[in-house]
Every structure is written in structure tokens, then in C-alpha cells.
mmCIF file of C-alpha atoms in Angstrom:
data_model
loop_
_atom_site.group_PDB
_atom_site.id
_atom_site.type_symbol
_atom_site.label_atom_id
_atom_site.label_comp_id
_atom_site.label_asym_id
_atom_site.label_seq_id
_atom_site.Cartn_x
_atom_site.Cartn_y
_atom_site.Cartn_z
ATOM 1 C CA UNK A 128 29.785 57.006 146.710
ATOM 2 C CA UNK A 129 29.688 61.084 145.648
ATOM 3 C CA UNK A 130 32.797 62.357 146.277
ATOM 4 C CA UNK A 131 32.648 65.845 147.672
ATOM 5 C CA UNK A 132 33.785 68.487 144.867
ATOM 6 C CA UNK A 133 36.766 70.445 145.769
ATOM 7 C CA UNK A 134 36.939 74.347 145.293
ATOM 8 C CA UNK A 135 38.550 75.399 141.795
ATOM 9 C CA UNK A 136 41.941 77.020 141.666
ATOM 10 C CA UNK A 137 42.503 79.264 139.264
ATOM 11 C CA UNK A 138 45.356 79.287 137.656
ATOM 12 C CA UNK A 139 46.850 82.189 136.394
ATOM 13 C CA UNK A 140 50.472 83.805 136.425
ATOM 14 C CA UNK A 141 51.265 86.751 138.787
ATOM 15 C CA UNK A 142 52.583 89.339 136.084
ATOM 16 C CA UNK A 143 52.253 92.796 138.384
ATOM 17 C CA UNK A 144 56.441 93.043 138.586
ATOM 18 C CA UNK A 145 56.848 92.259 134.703
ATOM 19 C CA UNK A 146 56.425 96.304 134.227
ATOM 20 C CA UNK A 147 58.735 96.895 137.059
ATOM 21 C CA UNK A 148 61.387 94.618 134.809
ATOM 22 C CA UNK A 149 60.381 96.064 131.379
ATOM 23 C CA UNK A 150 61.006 99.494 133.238
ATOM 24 C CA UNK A 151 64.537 98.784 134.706
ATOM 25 C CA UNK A 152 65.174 97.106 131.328
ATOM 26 C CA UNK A 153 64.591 100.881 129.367
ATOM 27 C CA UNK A 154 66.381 102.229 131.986
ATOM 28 C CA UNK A 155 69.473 100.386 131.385
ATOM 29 C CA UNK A 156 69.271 100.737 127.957
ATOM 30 C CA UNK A 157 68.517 104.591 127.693
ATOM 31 C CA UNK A 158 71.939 105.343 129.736
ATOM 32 C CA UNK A 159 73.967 102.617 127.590
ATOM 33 C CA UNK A 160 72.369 103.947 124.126
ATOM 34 C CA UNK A 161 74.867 105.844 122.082
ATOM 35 C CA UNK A 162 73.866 106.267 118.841
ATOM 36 C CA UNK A 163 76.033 106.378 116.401
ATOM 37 C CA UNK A 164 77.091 110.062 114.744
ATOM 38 C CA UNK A 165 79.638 108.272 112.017
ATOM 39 C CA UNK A 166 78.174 105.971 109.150
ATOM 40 C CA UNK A 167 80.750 106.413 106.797
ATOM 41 C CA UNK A 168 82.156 103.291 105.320
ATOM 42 C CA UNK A 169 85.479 102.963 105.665
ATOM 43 C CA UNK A 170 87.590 99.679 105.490
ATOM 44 C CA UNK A 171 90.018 100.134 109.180
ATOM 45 C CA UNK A 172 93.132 99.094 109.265
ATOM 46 C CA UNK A 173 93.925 95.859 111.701
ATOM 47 C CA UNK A 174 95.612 96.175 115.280
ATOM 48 C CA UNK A 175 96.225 94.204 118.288
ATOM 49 C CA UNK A 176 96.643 96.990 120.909
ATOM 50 C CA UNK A 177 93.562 99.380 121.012
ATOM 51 C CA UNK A 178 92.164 102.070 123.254
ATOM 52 C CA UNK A 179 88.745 103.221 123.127
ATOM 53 C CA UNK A 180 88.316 106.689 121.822
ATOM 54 C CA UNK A 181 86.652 109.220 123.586
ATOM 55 C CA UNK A 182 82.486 109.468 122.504
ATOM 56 C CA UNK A 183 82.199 112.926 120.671
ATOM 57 C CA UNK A 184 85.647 113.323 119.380
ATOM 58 C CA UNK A 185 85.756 115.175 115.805
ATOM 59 C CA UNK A 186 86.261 112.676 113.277
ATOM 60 C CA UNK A 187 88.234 112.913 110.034
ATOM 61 C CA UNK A 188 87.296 110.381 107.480
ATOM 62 C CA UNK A 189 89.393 109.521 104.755
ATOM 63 C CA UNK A 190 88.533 107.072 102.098
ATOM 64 C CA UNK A 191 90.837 104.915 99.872
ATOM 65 C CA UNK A 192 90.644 107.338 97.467
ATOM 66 C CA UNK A 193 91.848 110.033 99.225
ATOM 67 C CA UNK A 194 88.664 111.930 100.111
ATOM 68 C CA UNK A 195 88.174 113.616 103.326
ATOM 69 C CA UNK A 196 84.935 113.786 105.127
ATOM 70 C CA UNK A 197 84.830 115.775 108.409
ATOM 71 C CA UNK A 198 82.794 116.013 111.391
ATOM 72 C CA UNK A 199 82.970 118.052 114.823
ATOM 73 C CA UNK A 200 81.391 114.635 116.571
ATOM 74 C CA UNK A 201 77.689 115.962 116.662
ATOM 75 C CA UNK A 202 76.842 114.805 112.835
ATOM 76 C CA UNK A 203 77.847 113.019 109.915
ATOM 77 C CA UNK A 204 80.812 113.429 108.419
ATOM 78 C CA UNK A 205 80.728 115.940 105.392
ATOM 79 C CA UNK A 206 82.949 115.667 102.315
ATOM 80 C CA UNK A 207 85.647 118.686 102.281
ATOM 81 C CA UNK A 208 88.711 119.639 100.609
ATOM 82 C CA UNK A 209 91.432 118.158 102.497
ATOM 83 C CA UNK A 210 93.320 121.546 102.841
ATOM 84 C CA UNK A 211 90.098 122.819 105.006
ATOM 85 C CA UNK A 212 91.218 120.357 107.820
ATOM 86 C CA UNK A 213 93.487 123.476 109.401
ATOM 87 C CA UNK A 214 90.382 125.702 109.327
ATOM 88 C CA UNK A 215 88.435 123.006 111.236
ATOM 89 C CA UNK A 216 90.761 121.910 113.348
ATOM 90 C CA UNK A 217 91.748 125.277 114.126
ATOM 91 C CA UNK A 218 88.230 126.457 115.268
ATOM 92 C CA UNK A 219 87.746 122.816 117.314
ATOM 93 C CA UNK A 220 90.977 123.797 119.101
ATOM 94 C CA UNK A 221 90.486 127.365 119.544
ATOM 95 C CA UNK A 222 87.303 126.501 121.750
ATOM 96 C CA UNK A 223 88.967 123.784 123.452
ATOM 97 C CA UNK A 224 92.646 123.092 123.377
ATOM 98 C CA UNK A 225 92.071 119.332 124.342
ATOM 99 C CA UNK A 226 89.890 118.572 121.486
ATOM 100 C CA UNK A 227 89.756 114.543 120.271
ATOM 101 C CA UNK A 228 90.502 113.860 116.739
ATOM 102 C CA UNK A 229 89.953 110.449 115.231
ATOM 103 C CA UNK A 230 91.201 109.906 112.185
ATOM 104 C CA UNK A 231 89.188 107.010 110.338
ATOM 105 C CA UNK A 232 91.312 106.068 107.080
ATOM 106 C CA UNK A 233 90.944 103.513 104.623
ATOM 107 C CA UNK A 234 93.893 100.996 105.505
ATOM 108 C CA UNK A 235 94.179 100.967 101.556
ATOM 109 C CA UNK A 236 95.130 105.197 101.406
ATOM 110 C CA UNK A 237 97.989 106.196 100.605
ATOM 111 C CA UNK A 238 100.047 107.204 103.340
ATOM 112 C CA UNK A 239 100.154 110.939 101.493
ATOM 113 C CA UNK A 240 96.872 111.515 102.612
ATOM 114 C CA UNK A 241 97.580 110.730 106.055
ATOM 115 C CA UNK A 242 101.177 113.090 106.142
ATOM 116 C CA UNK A 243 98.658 115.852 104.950
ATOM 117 C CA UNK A 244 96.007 115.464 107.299
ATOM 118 C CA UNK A 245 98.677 115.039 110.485
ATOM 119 C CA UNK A 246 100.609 117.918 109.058
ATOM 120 C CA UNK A 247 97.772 120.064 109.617
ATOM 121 C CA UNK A 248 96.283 118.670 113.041
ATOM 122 C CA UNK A 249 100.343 119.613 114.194
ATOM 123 C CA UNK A 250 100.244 123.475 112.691
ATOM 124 C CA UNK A 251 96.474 124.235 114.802
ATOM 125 C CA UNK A 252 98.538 122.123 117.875
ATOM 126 C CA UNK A 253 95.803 119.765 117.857
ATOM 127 C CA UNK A 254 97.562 116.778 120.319
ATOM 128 C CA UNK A 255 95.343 114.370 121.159
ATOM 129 C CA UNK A 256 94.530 111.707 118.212
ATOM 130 C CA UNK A 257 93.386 108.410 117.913
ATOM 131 C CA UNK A 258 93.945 106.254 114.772
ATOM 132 C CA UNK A 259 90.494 104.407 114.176
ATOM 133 C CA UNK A 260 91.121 100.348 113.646
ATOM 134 C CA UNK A 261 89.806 97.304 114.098
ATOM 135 C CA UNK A 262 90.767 94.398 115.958
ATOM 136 C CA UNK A 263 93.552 92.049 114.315
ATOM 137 C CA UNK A 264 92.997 88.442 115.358
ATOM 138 C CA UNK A 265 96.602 86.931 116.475
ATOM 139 C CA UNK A 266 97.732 84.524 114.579
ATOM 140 C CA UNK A 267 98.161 81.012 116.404
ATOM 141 C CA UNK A 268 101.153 79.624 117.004
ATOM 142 C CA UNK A 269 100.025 76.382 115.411
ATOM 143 C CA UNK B 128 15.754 106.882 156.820
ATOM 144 C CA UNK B 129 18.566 104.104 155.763
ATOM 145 C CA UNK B 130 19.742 104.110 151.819
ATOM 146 C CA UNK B 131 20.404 100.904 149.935
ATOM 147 C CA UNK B 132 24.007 100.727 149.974
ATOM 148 C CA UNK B 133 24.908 100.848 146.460
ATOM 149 C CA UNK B 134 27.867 98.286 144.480
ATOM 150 C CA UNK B 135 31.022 98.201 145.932
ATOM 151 C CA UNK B 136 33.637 99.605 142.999
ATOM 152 C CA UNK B 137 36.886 98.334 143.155
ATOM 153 C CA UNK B 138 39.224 101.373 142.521
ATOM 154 C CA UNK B 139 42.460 100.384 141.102
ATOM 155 C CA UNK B 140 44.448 101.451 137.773
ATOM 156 C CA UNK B 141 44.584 99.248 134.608
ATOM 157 C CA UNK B 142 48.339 98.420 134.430
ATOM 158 C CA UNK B 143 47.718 95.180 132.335
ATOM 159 C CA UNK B 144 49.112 97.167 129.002
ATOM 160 C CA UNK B 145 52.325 98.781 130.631
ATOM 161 C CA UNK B 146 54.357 95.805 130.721
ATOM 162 C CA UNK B 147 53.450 95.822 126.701
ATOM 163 C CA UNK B 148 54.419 99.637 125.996
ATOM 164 C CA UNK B 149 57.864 98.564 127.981
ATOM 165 C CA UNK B 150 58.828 95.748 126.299
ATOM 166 C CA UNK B 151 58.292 97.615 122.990
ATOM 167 C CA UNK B 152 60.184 100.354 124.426
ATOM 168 C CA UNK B 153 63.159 97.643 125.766
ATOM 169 C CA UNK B 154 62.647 96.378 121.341
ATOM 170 C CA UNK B 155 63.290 99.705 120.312
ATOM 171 C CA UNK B 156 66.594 100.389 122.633
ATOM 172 C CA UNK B 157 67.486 97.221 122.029
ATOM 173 C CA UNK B 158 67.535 97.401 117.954
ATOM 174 C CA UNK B 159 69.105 100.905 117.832
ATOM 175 C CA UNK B 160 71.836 100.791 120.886
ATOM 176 C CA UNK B 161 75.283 100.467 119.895
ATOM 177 C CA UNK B 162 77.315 99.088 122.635
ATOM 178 C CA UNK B 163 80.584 98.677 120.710
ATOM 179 C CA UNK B 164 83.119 102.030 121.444
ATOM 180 C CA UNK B 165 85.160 102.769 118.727
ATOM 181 C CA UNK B 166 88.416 102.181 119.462
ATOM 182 C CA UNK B 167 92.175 102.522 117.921
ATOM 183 C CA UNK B 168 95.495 103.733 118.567
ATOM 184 C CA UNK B 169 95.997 106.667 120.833
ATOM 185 C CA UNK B 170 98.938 109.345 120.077
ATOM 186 C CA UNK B 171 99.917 112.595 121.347
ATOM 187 C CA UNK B 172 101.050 114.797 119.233
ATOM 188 C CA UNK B 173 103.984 117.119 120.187
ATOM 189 C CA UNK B 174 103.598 121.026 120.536
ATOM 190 C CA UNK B 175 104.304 122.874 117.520
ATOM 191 C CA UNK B 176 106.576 124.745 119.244
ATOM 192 C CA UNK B 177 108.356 122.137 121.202
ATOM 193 C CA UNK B 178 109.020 119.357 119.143
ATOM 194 C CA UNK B 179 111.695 117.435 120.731
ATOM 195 C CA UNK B 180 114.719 116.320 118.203
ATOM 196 C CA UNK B 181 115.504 112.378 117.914
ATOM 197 C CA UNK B 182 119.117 112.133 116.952
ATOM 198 C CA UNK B 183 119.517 109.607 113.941
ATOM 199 C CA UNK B 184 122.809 108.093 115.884
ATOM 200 C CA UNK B 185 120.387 107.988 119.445
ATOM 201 C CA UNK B 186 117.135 106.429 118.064
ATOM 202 C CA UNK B 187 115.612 103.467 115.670
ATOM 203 C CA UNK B 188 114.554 104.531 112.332
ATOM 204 C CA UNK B 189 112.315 102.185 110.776
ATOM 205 C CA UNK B 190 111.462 103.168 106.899
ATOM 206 C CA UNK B 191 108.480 101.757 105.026
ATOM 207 C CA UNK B 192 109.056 101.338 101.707
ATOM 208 C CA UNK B 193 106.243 102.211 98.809
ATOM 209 C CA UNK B 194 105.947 98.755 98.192
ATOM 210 C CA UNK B 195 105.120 98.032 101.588
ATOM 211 C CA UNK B 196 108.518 96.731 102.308
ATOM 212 C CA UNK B 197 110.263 97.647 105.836
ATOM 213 C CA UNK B 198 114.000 98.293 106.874
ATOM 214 C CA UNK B 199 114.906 98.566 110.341
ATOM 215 C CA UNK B 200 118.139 100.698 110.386
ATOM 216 C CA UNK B 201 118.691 100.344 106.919
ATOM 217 C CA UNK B 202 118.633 96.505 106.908
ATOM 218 C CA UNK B 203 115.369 94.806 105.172
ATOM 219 C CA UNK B 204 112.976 93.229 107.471
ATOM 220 C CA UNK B 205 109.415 92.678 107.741
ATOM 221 C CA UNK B 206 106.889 94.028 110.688
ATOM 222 C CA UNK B 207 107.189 91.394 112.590
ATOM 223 C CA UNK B 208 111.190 91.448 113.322
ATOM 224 C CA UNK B 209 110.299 94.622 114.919
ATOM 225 C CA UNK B 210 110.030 93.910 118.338
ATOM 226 C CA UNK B 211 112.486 91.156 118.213
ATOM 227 C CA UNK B 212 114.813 93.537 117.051
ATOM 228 C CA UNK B 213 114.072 96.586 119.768
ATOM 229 C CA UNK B 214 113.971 94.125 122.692
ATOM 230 C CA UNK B 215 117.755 94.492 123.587
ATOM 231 C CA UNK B 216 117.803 98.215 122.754
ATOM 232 C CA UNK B 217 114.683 98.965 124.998
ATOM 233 C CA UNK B 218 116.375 96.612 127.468
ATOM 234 C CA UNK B 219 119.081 99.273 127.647
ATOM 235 C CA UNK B 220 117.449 102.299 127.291
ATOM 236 C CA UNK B 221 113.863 101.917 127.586
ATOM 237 C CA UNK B 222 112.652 105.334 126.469
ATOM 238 C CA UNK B 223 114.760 104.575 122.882
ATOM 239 C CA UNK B 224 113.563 106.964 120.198
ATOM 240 C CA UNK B 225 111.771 105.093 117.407
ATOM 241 C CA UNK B 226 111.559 106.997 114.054
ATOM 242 C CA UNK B 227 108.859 105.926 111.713
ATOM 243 C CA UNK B 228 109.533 107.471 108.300
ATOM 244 C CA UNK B 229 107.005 105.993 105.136
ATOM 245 C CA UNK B 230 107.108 106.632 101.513
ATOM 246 C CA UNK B 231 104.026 108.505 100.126
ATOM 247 C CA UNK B 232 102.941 106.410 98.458
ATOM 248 C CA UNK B 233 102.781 103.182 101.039
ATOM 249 C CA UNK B 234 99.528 101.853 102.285
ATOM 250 C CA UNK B 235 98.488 103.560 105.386
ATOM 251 C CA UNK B 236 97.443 99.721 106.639
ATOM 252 C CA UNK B 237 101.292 99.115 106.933
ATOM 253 C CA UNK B 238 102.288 102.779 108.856
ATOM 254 C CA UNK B 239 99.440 101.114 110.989
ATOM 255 C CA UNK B 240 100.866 97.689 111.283
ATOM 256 C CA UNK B 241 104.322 99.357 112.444
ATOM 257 C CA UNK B 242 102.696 101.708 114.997
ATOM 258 C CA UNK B 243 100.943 98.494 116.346
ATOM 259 C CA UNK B 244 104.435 96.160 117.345
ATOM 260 C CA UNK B 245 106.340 99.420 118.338
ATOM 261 C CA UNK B 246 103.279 99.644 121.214
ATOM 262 C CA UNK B 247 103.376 95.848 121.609
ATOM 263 C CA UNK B 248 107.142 96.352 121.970
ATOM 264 C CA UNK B 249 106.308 99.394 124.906
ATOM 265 C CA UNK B 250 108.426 101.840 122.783
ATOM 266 C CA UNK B 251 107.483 105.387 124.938
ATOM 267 C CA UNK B 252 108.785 107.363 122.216
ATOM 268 C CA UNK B 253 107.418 106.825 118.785
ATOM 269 C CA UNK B 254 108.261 109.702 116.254
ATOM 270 C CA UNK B 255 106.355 109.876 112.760
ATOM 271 C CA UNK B 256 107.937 113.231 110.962
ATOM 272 C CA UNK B 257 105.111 114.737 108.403
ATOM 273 C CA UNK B 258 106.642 115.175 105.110
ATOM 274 C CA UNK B 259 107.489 118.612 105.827
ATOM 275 C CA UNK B 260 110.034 118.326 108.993
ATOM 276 C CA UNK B 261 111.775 115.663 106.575
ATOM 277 C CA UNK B 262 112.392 118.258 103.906
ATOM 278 C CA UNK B 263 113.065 120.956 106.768
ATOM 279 C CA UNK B 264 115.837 118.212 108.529
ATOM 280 C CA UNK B 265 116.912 117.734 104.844
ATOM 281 C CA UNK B 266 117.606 121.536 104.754
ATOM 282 C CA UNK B 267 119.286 121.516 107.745
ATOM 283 C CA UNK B 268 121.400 118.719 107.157
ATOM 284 C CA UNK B 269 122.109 120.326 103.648
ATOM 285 C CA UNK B 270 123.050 123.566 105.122
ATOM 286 C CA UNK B 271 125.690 121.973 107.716
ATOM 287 C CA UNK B 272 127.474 119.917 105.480
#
């Protein structure tokens, strides 16, 4: 007996929305991309309560050594006297009074450093100021 | 007279390579995006002009020592008797001055560390005098005697 041959199916896998995807995919990622200004390397001190700082605040780097780096927030941090932190904050808060400053210190500076760098920020009545660290794991009470 | 109708072309646009120009877009974005926000501790700094006086006898002064070492009204302690310590004092006054004063020379980690239970404690007023308003109190306090 001869069987009566059936049509073929093809067989393949609808792909015309994988673009659409791929698109929405960029999409998402182009408005959550933030590419980082900062790459200094700086060992943060450890806290439990943290805020998130605000994206393009100036940032003043200081290492363990005592060596200050500063940025406005739209490049990488340059390597500066730490005395010329008044003239930078200064011309940051002439053009706007509500300017961020994070301060990214080594958690192994001495506090010296720090006193020097606040003292100015507080003469050029810069106010708003975050204190970069990283997140401190609680201890269990085990 | 009747032409030969010619081929019929099918008119359509070649998207078979788009998805692959995405998804090596999506590689790209993927590899370089940074999600994680920086983050830390948050302080206001008072006006130059306005800097509002914490009485020693009125608010908490917590010293760090330049060994790392903390005293909590002039008793020894460590960082984490801190909020143990403010608990009944916030309890009566919760907007209790809290004066931070370090040595030079102490690790910034530990000024850090301090700053860290004092907002875990929900102290509103945290003071941290530079250097230089300690010598100018100093002054002051010289002068009056």
C-alpha cells in the first residue's frame, strides 16, 4: 500500500520581533549608562548608613598619603596642591551656590588632611558634602 | 498589443542583520554601564557666617584619640558604646548636640566610623570643629578666664 506523501513543513523560527527586543534593550541601557568620570583608586572607608551622592558632584580625592586630586565632576581627578582646594571650590560655588562636593579619602589618611580640606570647603561656604564610603557588612549577632 | 507580464519582485527590506548590530550594541552598553551610584555620608555644612555654638555643658563631645582610641565625655569607650550611650540623652532631648573632635593624626576610617553610629543613633546635630575654630574657642576660652 503507497501511502500518500504529506506536504513538508518547514521549520524555521519567527525572529522579525528579536530587533524590536535588541532595540528596547539599547534603549534601556543608553538612559541607565553613566559612565564613570572618577577612576582614582582610593581604599573608602566602611559605613552602614549611606546616601547616594548626586551624579556630577565635584570630587576631591585624597589618597593615604595625603595627596589631593580634584575634579569639577566632568573629568578625572587631577593632582593639586591641597591649599588650591579654596580656589576651586571657590569658583564651583561662585557659579552655583549649591554645588556637590564628595570627598573620596583613603580611610587610612590622616585625619589632618581631612581638617584641611573641610576647613577650606567652610571659608568658600561650600555646604553640601558627601563623605564617599563603602558599604560595612553588619556583623551577626552569632 | 498585450506585454508578457514580467517576474513578480517581492519588495521588502533586509532586516535579517539588525537584530545582530543590536545585540552588539546591547554587548557594548552592557560591558561599559555602571549601574552602581556612589554613595556615602551626606553633611551640611554650616554658613560661615552663622555657625551655631554647641555649649560643652549642653552637648556630647566625643574625642578620637591618635591612636584610634575614643572617649565619650571624657570616659574611654570604643565606637560601638556610642549609641548605647546617647540613647537616654536623645530620649530627652532629641536634637542633643554631638561634638566630634579627632586628633590629627587619627585615621580618617575612625572620624568615619563615629559619624556612622551618631546617624545610626538619629543624632540631628552632629558638630565636627576644623582645627581652626578649636584654636579660635581655645582663644576665647583663654581670653575669659
Amino acid at each position: 500500500m503507497r501511502f500518500k506523501r504529506r506536504g513538508s513543513i518547514k521549520a524555521t523560527i519567527p525572529s522579525s520581533s528579536m530587533g524590536d527586543i535588541a532595540f528596547l534593550l539599547i534603549v534601556f541601557f543608553i538612559v541607565t549608562t553613566t559612565f564613570s568620570v572618577d577612576k582614582s583608586k582610593v581604599n573608602l572607608p566602611q559605613s552602614l548608613e549611606r546616601e547616594a551622592t548626586v551624579p556630577g558632584a565635584a570630587i576631591i580625592v585624597i589618597d593615604r598619603d595625603g595627596n589631593v586630586l580634584l575634579s569639577s565632576g566632568d573629568k578625572n581627578p587631577e593632582p593639586r596642591g591641597i591649599d588650591d582646594v579654596t580656589i576651586f571650590a571657590l569658583n564651583l560655588v561662585a557659579r552655583a551656590p549649591q554645588t556637590q562636593f564628595t570627598i573620596k579619602a583613603s580611610r587610612d589618611v590622616e585625619y589632618r588632611y581631612v581638617d584641611k580640606v573641610l576647613e577650606q570647603l567652610r571659608d568658600v561656604n561650600a555646604r553640601n558634602i558627601s563623605l564617599l564610603t563603602v558599604q560595612k557588612v553588619r556583623a551577626s549577632a552569632g | 498589443m498585450r506585454f508578457k507580464s514580467r517576474l513578480k519582485i517581492d519588495e521588502e527590506f533586509n532586516l535579517s542583520s539588525t537584530a545582530d548590530i543590536a545585540f552588539l550594541l546591547i554587548i557594548f552598553f552592557m560591558v561599559t554601564t555602571a549601574f552602581g551610584t556612589t554613595r556615602g555620608l551626606e553633611m551640611t555644612l554650616p554658613k560661615k557666617q552663622k555657625t551655631q555654638e554647641a555649649t560643652t555643658t549642653e552637648a556630647v563631645l566625643i574625642e578620637i584619640h591618635r591612636d584610634g582610641s575614643i572617649s565619650l565625655d571624657g570616659m574611654p569607650s570604643s565606637v560601638s558604646d556610642i549609641q548605647s550611650y546617647l540613647e537616654p540623652k536623645l530620649a530627652r532631648n532629641p536634637n542633643k548636640f554631638v561634638l566630634v573632635k579627632s586628633d590629627l593624626s587619627a585615621k580618617y576610617k575612625v572620624l568615619v566610623s563615629v559619624i556612622d553610629e551618631l546617624r545610626q543613633a538619629n543624632v540631628k546635630n552632629i558638630s565636627i570643629p576644623t582645627q581652626k575654630e578649636i584654636q579660635q574657642w581655645g582663644q576665647y576660652a583663654g581670653g575669659g578666664s
